[in-house]
mmCIF file of C-alpha atoms in Angstrom:
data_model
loop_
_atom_site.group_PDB
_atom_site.id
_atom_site.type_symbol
_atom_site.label_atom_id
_atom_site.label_comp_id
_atom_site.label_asym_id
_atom_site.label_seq_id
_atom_site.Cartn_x
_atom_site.Cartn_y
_atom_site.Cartn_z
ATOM 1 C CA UNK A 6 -7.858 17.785 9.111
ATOM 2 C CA UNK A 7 -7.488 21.214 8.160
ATOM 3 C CA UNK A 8 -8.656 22.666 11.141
ATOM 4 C CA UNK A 9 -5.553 21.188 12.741
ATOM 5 C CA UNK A 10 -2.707 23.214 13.058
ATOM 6 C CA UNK A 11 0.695 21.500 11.752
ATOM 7 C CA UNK A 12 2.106 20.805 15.275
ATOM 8 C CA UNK A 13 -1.471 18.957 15.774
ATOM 9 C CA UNK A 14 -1.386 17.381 13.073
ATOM 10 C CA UNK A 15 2.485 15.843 13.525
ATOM 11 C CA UNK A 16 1.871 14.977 17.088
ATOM 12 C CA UNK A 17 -1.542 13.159 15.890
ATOM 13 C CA UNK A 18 1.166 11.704 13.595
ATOM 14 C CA UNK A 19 3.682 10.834 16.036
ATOM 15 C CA UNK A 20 0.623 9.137 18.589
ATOM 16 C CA UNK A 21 -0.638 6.896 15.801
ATOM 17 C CA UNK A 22 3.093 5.380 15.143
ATOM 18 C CA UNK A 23 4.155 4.816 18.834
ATOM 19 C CA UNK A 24 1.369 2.341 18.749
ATOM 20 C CA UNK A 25 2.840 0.401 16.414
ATOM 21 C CA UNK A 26 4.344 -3.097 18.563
ATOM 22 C CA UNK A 27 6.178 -5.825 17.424
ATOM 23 C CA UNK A 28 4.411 -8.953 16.193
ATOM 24 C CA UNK A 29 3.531 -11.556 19.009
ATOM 25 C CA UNK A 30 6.086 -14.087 19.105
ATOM 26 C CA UNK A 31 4.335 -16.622 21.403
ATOM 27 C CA UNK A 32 1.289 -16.686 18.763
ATOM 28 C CA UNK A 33 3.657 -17.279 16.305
ATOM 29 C CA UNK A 34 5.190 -19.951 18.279
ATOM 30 C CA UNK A 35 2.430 -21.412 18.874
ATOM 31 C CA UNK A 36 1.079 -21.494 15.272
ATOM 32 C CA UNK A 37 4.103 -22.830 14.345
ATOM 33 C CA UNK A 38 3.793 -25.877 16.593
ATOM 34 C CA UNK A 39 0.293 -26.104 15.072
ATOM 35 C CA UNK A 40 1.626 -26.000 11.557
ATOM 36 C CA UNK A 41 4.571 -28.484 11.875
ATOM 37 C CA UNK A 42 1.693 -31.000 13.777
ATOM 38 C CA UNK A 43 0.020 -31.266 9.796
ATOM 39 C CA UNK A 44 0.159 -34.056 8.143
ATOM 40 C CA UNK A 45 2.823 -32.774 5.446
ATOM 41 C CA UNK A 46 6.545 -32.158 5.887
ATOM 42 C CA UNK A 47 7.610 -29.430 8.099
ATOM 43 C CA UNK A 48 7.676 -26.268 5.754
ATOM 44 C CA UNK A 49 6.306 -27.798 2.923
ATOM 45 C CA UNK A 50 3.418 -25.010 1.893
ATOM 46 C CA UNK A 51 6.242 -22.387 2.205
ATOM 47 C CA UNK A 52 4.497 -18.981 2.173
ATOM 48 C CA UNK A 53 1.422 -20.099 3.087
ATOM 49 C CA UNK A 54 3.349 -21.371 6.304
ATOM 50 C CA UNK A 55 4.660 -17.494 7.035
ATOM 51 C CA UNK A 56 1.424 -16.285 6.141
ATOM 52 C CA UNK A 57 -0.454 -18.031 8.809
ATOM 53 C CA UNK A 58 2.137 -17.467 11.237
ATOM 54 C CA UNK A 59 2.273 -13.387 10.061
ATOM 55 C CA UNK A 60 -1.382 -13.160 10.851
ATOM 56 C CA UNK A 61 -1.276 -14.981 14.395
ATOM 57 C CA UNK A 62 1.183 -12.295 14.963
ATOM 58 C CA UNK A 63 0.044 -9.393 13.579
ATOM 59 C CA UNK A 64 -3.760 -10.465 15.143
ATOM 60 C CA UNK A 65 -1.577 -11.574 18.479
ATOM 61 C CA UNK A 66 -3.752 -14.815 18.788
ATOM 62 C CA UNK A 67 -2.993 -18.530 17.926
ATOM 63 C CA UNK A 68 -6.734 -18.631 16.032
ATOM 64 C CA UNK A 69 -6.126 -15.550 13.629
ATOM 65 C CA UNK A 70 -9.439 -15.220 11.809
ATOM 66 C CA UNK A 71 -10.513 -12.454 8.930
ATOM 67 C CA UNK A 72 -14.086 -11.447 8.912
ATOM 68 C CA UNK A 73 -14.185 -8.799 6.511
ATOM 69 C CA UNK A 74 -12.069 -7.272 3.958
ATOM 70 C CA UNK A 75 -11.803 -4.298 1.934
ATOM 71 C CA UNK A 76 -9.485 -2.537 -0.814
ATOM 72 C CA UNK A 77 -8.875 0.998 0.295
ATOM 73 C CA UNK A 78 -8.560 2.603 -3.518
ATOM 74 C CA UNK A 79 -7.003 6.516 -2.383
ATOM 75 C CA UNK A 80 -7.042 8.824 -5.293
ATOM 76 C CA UNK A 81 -5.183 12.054 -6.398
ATOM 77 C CA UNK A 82 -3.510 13.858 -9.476
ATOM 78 C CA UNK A 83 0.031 14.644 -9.889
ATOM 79 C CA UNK A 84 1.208 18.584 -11.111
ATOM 80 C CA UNK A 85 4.484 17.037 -12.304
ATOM 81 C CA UNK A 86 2.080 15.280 -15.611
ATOM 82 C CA UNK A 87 2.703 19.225 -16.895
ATOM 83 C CA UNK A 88 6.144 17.395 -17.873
ATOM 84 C CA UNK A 89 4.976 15.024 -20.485
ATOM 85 C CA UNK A 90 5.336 11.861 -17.958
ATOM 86 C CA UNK A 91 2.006 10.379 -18.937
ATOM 87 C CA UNK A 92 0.510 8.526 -22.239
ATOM 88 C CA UNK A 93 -2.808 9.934 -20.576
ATOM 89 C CA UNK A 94 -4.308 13.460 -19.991
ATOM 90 C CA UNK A 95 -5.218 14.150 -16.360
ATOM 91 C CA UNK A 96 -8.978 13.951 -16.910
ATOM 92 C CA UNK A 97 -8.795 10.178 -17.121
ATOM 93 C CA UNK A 98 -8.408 10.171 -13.197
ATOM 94 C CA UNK A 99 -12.153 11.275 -12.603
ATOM 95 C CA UNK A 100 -13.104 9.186 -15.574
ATOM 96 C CA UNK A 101 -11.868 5.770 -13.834
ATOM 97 C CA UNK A 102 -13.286 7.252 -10.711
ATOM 98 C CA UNK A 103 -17.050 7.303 -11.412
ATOM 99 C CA UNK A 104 -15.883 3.878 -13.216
ATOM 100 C CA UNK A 105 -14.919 2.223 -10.354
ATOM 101 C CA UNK A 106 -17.740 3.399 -8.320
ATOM 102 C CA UNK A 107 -20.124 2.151 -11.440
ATOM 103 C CA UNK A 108 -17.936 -0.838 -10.500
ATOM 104 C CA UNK A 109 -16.724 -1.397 -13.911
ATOM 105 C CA UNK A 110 -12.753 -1.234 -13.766
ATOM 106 C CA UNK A 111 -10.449 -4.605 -12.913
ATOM 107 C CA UNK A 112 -10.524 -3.706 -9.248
ATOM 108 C CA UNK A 113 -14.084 -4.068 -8.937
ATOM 109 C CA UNK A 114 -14.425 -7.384 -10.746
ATOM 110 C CA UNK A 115 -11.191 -9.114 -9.023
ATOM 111 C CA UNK A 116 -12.899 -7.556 -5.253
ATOM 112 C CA UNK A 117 -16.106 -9.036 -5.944
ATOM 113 C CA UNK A 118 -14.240 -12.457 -6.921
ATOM 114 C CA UNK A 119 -12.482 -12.313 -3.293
ATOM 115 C CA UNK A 120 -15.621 -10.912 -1.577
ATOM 116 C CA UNK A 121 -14.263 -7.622 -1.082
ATOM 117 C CA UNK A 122 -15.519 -4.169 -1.017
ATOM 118 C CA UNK A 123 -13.900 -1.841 -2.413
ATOM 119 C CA UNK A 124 -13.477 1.960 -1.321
ATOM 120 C CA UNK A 125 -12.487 4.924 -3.048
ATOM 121 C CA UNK A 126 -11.330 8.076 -1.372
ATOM 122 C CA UNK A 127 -10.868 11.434 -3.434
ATOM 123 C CA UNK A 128 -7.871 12.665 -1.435
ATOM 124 C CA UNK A 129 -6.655 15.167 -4.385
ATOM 125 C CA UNK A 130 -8.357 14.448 -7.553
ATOM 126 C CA UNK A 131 -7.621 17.784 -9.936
ATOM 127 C CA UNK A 132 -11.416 18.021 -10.938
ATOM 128 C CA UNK A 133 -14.023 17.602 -7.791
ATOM 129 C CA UNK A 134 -16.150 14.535 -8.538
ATOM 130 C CA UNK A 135 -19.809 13.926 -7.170
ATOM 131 C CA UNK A 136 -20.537 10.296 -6.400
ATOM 132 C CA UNK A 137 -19.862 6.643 -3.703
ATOM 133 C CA UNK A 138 -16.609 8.809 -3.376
ATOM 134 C CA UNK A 139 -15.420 9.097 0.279
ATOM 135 C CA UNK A 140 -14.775 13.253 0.401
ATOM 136 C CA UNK A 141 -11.295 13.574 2.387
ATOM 137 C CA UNK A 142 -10.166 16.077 -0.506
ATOM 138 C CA UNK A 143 -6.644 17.682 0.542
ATOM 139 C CA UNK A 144 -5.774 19.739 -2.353
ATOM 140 C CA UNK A 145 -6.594 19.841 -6.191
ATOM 141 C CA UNK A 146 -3.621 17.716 -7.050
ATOM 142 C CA UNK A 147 -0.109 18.501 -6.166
ATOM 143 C CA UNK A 148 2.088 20.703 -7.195
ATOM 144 C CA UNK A 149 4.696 20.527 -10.336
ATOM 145 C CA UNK A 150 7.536 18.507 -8.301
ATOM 146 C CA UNK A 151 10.061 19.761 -11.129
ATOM 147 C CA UNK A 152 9.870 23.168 -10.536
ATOM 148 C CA UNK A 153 9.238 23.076 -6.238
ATOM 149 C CA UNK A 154 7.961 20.999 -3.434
ATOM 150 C CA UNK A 155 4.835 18.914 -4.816
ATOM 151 C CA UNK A 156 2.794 19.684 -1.707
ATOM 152 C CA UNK A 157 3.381 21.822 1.536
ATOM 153 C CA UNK A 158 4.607 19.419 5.057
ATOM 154 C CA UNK A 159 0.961 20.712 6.402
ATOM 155 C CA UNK A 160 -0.555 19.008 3.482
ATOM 156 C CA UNK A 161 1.071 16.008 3.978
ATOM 157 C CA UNK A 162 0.251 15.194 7.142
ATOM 158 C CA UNK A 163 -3.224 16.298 6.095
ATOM 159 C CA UNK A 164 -2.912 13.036 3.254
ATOM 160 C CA UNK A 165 -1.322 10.858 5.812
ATOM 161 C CA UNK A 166 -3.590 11.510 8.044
ATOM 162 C CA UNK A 167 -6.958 10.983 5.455
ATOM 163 C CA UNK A 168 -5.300 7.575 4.792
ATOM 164 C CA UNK A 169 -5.488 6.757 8.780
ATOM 165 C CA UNK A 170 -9.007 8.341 9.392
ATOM 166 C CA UNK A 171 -10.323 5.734 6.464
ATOM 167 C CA UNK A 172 -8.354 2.860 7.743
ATOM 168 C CA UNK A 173 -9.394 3.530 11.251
ATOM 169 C CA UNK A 174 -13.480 4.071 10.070
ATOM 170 C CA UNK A 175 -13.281 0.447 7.987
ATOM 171 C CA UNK A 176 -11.756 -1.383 11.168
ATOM 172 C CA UNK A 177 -14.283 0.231 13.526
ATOM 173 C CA UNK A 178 -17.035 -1.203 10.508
ATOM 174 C CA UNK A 179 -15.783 -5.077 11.261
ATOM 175 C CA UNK A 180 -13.021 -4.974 8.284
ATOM 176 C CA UNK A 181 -9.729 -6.950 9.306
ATOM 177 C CA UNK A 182 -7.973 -7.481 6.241
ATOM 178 C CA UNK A 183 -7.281 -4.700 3.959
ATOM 179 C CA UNK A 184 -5.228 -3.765 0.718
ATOM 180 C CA UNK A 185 -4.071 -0.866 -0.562
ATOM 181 C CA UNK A 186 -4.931 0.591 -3.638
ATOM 182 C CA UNK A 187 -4.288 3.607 -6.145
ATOM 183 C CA UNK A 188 -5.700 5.874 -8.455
ATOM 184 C CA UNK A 189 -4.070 9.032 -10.049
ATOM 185 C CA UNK A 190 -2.581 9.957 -13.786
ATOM 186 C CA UNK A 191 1.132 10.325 -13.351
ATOM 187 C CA UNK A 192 1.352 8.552 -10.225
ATOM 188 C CA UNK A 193 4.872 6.351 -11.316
ATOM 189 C CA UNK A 194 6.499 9.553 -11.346
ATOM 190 C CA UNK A 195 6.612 10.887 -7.596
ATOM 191 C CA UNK A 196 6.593 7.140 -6.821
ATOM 192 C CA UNK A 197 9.954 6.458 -8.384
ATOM 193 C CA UNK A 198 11.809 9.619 -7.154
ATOM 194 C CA UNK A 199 10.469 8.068 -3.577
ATOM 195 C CA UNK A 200 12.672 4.378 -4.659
ATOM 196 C CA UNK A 201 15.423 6.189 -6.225
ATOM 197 C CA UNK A 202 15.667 8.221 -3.280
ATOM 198 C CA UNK A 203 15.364 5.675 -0.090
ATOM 199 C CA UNK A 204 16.990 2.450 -2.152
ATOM 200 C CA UNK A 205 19.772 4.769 -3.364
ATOM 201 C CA UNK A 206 19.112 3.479 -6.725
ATOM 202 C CA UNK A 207 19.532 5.575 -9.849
ATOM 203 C CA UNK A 208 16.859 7.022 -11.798
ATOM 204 C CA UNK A 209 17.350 4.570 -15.085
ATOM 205 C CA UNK A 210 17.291 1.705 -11.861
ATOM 206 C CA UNK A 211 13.591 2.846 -11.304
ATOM 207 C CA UNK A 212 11.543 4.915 -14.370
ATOM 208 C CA UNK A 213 9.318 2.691 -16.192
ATOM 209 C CA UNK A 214 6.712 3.244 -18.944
ATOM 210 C CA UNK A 215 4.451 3.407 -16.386
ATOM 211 C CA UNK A 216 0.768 4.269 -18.422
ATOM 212 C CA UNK A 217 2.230 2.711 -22.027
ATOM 213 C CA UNK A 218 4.747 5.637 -22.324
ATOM 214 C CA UNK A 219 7.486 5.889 -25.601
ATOM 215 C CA UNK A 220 11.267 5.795 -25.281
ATOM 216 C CA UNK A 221 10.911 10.199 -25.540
ATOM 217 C CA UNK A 222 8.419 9.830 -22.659
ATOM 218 C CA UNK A 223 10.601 7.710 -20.404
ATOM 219 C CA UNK A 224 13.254 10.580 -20.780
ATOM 220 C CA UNK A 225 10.890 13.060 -20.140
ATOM 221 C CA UNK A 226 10.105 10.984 -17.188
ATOM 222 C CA UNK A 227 13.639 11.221 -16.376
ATOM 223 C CA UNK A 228 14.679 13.982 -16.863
ATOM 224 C CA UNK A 229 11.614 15.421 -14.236
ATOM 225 C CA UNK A 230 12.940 13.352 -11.498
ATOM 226 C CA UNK A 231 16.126 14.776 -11.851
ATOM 227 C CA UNK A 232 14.797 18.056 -11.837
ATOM 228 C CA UNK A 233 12.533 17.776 -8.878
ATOM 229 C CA UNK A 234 15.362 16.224 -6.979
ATOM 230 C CA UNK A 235 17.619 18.894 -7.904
ATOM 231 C CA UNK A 236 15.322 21.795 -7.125
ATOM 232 C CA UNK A 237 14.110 20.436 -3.988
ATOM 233 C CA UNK A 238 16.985 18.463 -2.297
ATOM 234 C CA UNK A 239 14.930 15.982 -0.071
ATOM 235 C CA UNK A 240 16.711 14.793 2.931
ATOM 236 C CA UNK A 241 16.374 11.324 2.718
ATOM 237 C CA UNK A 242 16.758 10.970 6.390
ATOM 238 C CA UNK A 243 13.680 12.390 6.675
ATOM 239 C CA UNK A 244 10.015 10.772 5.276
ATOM 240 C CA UNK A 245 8.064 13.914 5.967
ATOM 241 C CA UNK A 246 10.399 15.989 3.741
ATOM 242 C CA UNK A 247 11.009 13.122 0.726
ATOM 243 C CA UNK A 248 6.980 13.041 1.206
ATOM 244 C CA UNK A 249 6.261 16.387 0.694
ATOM 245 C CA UNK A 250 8.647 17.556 -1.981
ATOM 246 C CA UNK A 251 8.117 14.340 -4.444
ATOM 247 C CA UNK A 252 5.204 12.588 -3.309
ATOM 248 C CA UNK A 253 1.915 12.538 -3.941
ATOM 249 C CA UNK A 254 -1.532 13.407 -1.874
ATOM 250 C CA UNK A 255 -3.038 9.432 -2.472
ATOM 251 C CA UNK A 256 0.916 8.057 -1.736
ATOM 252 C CA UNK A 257 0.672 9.680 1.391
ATOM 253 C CA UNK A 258 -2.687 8.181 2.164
ATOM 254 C CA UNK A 259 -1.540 4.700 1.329
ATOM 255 C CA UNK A 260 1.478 5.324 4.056
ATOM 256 C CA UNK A 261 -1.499 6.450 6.276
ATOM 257 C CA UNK A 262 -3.585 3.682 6.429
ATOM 258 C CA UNK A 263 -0.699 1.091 6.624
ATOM 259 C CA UNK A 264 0.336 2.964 9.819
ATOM 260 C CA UNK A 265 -2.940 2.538 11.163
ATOM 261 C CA UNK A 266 -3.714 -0.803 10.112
ATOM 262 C CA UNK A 267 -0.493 -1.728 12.052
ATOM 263 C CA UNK A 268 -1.385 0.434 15.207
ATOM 264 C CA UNK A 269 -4.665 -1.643 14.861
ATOM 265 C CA UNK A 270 -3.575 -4.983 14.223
ATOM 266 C CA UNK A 271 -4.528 -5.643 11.113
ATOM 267 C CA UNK A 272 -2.729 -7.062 8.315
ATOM 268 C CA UNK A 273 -2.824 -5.051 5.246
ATOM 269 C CA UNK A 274 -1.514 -6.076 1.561
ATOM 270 C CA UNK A 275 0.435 -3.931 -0.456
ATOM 271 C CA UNK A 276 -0.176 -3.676 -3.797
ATOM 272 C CA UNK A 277 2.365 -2.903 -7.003
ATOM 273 C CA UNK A 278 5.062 0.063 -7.785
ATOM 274 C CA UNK A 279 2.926 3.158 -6.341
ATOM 275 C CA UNK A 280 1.824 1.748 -2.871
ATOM 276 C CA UNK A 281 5.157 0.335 -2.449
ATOM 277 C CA UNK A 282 6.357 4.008 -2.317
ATOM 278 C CA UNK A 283 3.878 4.907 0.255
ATOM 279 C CA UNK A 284 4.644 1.654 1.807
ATOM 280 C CA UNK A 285 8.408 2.826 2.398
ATOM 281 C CA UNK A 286 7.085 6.014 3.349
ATOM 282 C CA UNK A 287 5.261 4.552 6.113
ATOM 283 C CA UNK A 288 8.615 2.379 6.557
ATOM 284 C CA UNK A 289 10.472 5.199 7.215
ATOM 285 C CA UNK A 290 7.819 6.950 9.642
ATOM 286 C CA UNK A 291 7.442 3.373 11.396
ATOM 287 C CA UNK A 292 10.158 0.455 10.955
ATOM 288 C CA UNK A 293 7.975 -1.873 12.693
ATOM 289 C CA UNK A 294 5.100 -1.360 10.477
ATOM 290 C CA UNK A 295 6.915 -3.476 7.741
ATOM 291 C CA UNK A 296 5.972 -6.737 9.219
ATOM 292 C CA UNK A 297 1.864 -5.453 8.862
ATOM 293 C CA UNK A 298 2.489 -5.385 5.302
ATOM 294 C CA UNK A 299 2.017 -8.557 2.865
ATOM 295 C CA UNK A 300 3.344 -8.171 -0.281
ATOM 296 C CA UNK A 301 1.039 -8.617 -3.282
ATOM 297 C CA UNK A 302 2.693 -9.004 -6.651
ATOM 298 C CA UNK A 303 5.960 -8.289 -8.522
ATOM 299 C CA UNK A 304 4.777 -5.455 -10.548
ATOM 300 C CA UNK A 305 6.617 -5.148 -13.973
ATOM 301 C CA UNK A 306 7.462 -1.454 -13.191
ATOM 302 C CA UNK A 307 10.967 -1.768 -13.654
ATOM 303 C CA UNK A 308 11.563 -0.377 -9.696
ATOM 304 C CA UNK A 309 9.286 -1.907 -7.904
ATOM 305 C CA UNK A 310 11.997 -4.780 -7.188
ATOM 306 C CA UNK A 311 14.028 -2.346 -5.253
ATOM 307 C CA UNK A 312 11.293 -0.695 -3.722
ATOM 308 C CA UNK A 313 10.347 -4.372 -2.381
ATOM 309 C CA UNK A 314 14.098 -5.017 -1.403
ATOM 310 C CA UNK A 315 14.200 -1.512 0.381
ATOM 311 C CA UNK A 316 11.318 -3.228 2.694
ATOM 312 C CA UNK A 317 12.713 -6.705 3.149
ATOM 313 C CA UNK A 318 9.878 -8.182 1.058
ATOM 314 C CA UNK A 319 9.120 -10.920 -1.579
ATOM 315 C CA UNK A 320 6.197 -10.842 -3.645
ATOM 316 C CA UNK A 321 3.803 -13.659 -3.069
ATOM 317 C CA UNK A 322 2.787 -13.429 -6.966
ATOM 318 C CA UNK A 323 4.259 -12.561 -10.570
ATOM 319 C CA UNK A 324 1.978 -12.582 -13.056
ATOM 320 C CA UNK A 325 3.164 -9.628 -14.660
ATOM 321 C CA UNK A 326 0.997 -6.719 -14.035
ATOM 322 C CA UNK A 327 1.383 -3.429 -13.865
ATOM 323 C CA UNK A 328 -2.374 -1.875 -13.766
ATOM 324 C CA UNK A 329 -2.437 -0.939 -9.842
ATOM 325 C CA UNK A 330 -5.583 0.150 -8.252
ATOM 326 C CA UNK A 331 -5.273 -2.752 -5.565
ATOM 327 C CA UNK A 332 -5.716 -5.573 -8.191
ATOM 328 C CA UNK A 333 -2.528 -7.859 -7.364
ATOM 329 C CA UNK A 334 -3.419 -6.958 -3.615
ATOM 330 C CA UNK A 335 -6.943 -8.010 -4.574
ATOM 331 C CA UNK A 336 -5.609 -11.232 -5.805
ATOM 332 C CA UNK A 337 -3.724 -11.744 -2.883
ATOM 333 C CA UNK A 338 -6.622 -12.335 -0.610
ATOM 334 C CA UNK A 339 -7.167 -15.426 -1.934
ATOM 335 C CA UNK A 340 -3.941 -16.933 -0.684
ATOM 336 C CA UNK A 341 -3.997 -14.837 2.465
ATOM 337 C CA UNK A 342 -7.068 -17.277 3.587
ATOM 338 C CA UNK A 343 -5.667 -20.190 1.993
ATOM 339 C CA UNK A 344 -3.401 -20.007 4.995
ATOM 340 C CA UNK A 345 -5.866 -19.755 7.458
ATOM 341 C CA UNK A 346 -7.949 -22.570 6.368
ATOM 342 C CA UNK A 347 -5.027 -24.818 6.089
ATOM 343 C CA UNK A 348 -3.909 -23.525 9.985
ATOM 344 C CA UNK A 349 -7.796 -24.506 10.769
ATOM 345 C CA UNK A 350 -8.619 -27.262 8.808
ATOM 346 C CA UNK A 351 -5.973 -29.359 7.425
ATOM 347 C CA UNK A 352 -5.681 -32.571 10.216
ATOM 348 C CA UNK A 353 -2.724 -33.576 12.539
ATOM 349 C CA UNK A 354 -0.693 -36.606 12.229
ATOM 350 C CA UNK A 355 -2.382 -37.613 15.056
ATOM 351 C CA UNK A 356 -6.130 -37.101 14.126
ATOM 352 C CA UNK A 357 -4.932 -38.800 10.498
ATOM 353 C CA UNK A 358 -3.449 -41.395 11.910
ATOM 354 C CA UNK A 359 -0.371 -41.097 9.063
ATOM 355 C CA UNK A 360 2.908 -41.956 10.609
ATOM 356 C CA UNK A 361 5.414 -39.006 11.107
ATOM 357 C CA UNK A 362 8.900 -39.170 9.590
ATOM 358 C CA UNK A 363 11.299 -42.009 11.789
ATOM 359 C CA UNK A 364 14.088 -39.629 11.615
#
């Protein structure tokens, strides 16, 4: 990608989002004849019901089927942790990295539960790391956001673009279902200037404690989201520019990969508070790529609520967590195909023989 000029590289942009289409109503349609034929009441397994109908449309067939499925993990440090944001020092980022590929962190054990696999990308880890890494490194980290724009618009298109090449590779490997996934020390940071900014919420609306922070930290937190807002003045009107000024390198590749999951058809499920910032990145780039996107879990990050109500979303789960790396997502395979095997195996009226309802 860095060969590519920035006009190449926003045109390449620009290609992979006018393929997005809307979901195919007549496989929905037709699933939905299918699902009120079962032998329960009409609408009875709820969001199991919209799930199976989501991936008939997303999959634009009336048999939607998943064959393989993977967590795409995308990885990169923050310049803003300068600020005091984090309970942890930056060098826990490459730490957890060479855990997860000794596949030893939560993400590993809840993929292998789901019969997932599980890949990490090093899109702008601070220290270069050796290893089952996939090498799509940007930059070394972003910038401090507080003090100037946390990356340059050339290197986010670069990270977008990382999270579209990896999506695009796993689909052309046999994988159909994906979730998103994140990695990165002061990561809830650029993530909640990206709420604040495109829900219109305020800043207390959306800072958490994100890594186990203290009451001083959260108003350090604070405090360098105003700042970075201040000095930068993102025009929310514009994704590329919030993106670049108060994002991050692995946010970016999360919006990435959901843009081409959608171009490709394939349903993808977004995780807690830091991929639902690149999911309304990717939002913003592509309104249609919202309905692509299943919603994992409600994330006890105090703004991921309003990042899910700036997409239109409910979570499918609440079991209040807050780790990230794709482990709610993770979780959220399971249901996922639950629907399909009630769509594919759960009998008719008719092949039951159970009367349906006389009125």
């Amino acid at each position: 990608m860095k060969n590519f000029t920035e006009d190449q590289l926003y045109a390449r942009l620009e290609e992979l989002t006018a393929n997005i289409l809307d979901l195919d109503e007549e496989a929905m349609a037709q699933i939905q004849v299918r699902l009120d034929s079962l032998t329960k009441p009409q609408g009875s397994l709820g969001q199991l019901e919209h799930l199976a109908k989501q991936l008939g449309g997303i999959q634009r067939t009336s048999n939607p089927k998943i064959q393989k499925k993977a967590v795409l993990l995308m990885a990169g440090d923050h310049g803003v942790v300068e600020e005091g944001v984090s309970a942890f020092p930056q060098e826990v980022t490459p730490q957890m990295a060479y855990n997860i590929m000794n596949g030893g962190a939560a993400i590993n054990v809840l993929s292998r539960q789901a019969n997932a696999e599980v890949f990490l990308t090093d899109v702008g880890i601070a220290f270069p790391i050796d290893g089952n890494i996939i090498h799509q490194r940007v930059a070394n980290g972003t910038q401090n956001m507080s003090k100037g724009p946390a990356m340059s618009r050339h290197e986010a298109l670069q990270a977008l673009l990382v999270g579209a090449k990896v999506a695009e590779e796993k689909i052309r490997e046999g994988y159909n279902l994906f979730a998103t996934g994140e990695l990165g020390i002061g990561n809830t940071t650029p993530s909640s200037a990206i709420v604040a900014l495109f829900t219109n919420s305020s800043i207390e609306e959306v800072v958490g404690r994100g890594t186990g922070i203290d009451d001083a930290g959260v108003i350090r937190k604070r405090r360098a989201i105003e700042k970075a807002i201040e000095v930068n003045q993102p025009d929310t009107t514009n994704a590329l520019d919030v993106l670049a000024k108060v994002g991050g390198l692995e946010i970016a590749a999360i919006a990435g990969s959901i843009l081409q999951a959608a171009a490709s058809n394939v349903p993808i499920v977004v995780d807690g508070f830091i991929s639902t910032a690149g999911a309304l990145i990717a939002a913003k780039l592509a309104p249609k790529s919202v309905a692509y996107m299943i919603p994992s879990h409600g994330s006890v990050e105090i703004g991921h609520r309003n990042a899910l109500a700036g997409l239109g979303l409910d979570p499918v789960l609440n079991l209040n967590m807050r780790l990230g790396e794709g482990t709610g997502a993770a979780l959220t395979f399971y249901l996922v195909e639950a629907a399909l095997h009630i769509l594919e195996e759960m009998a008719t009226f008719a092949d039951a023989g159970v009367s349906e309802k006389s009125i």
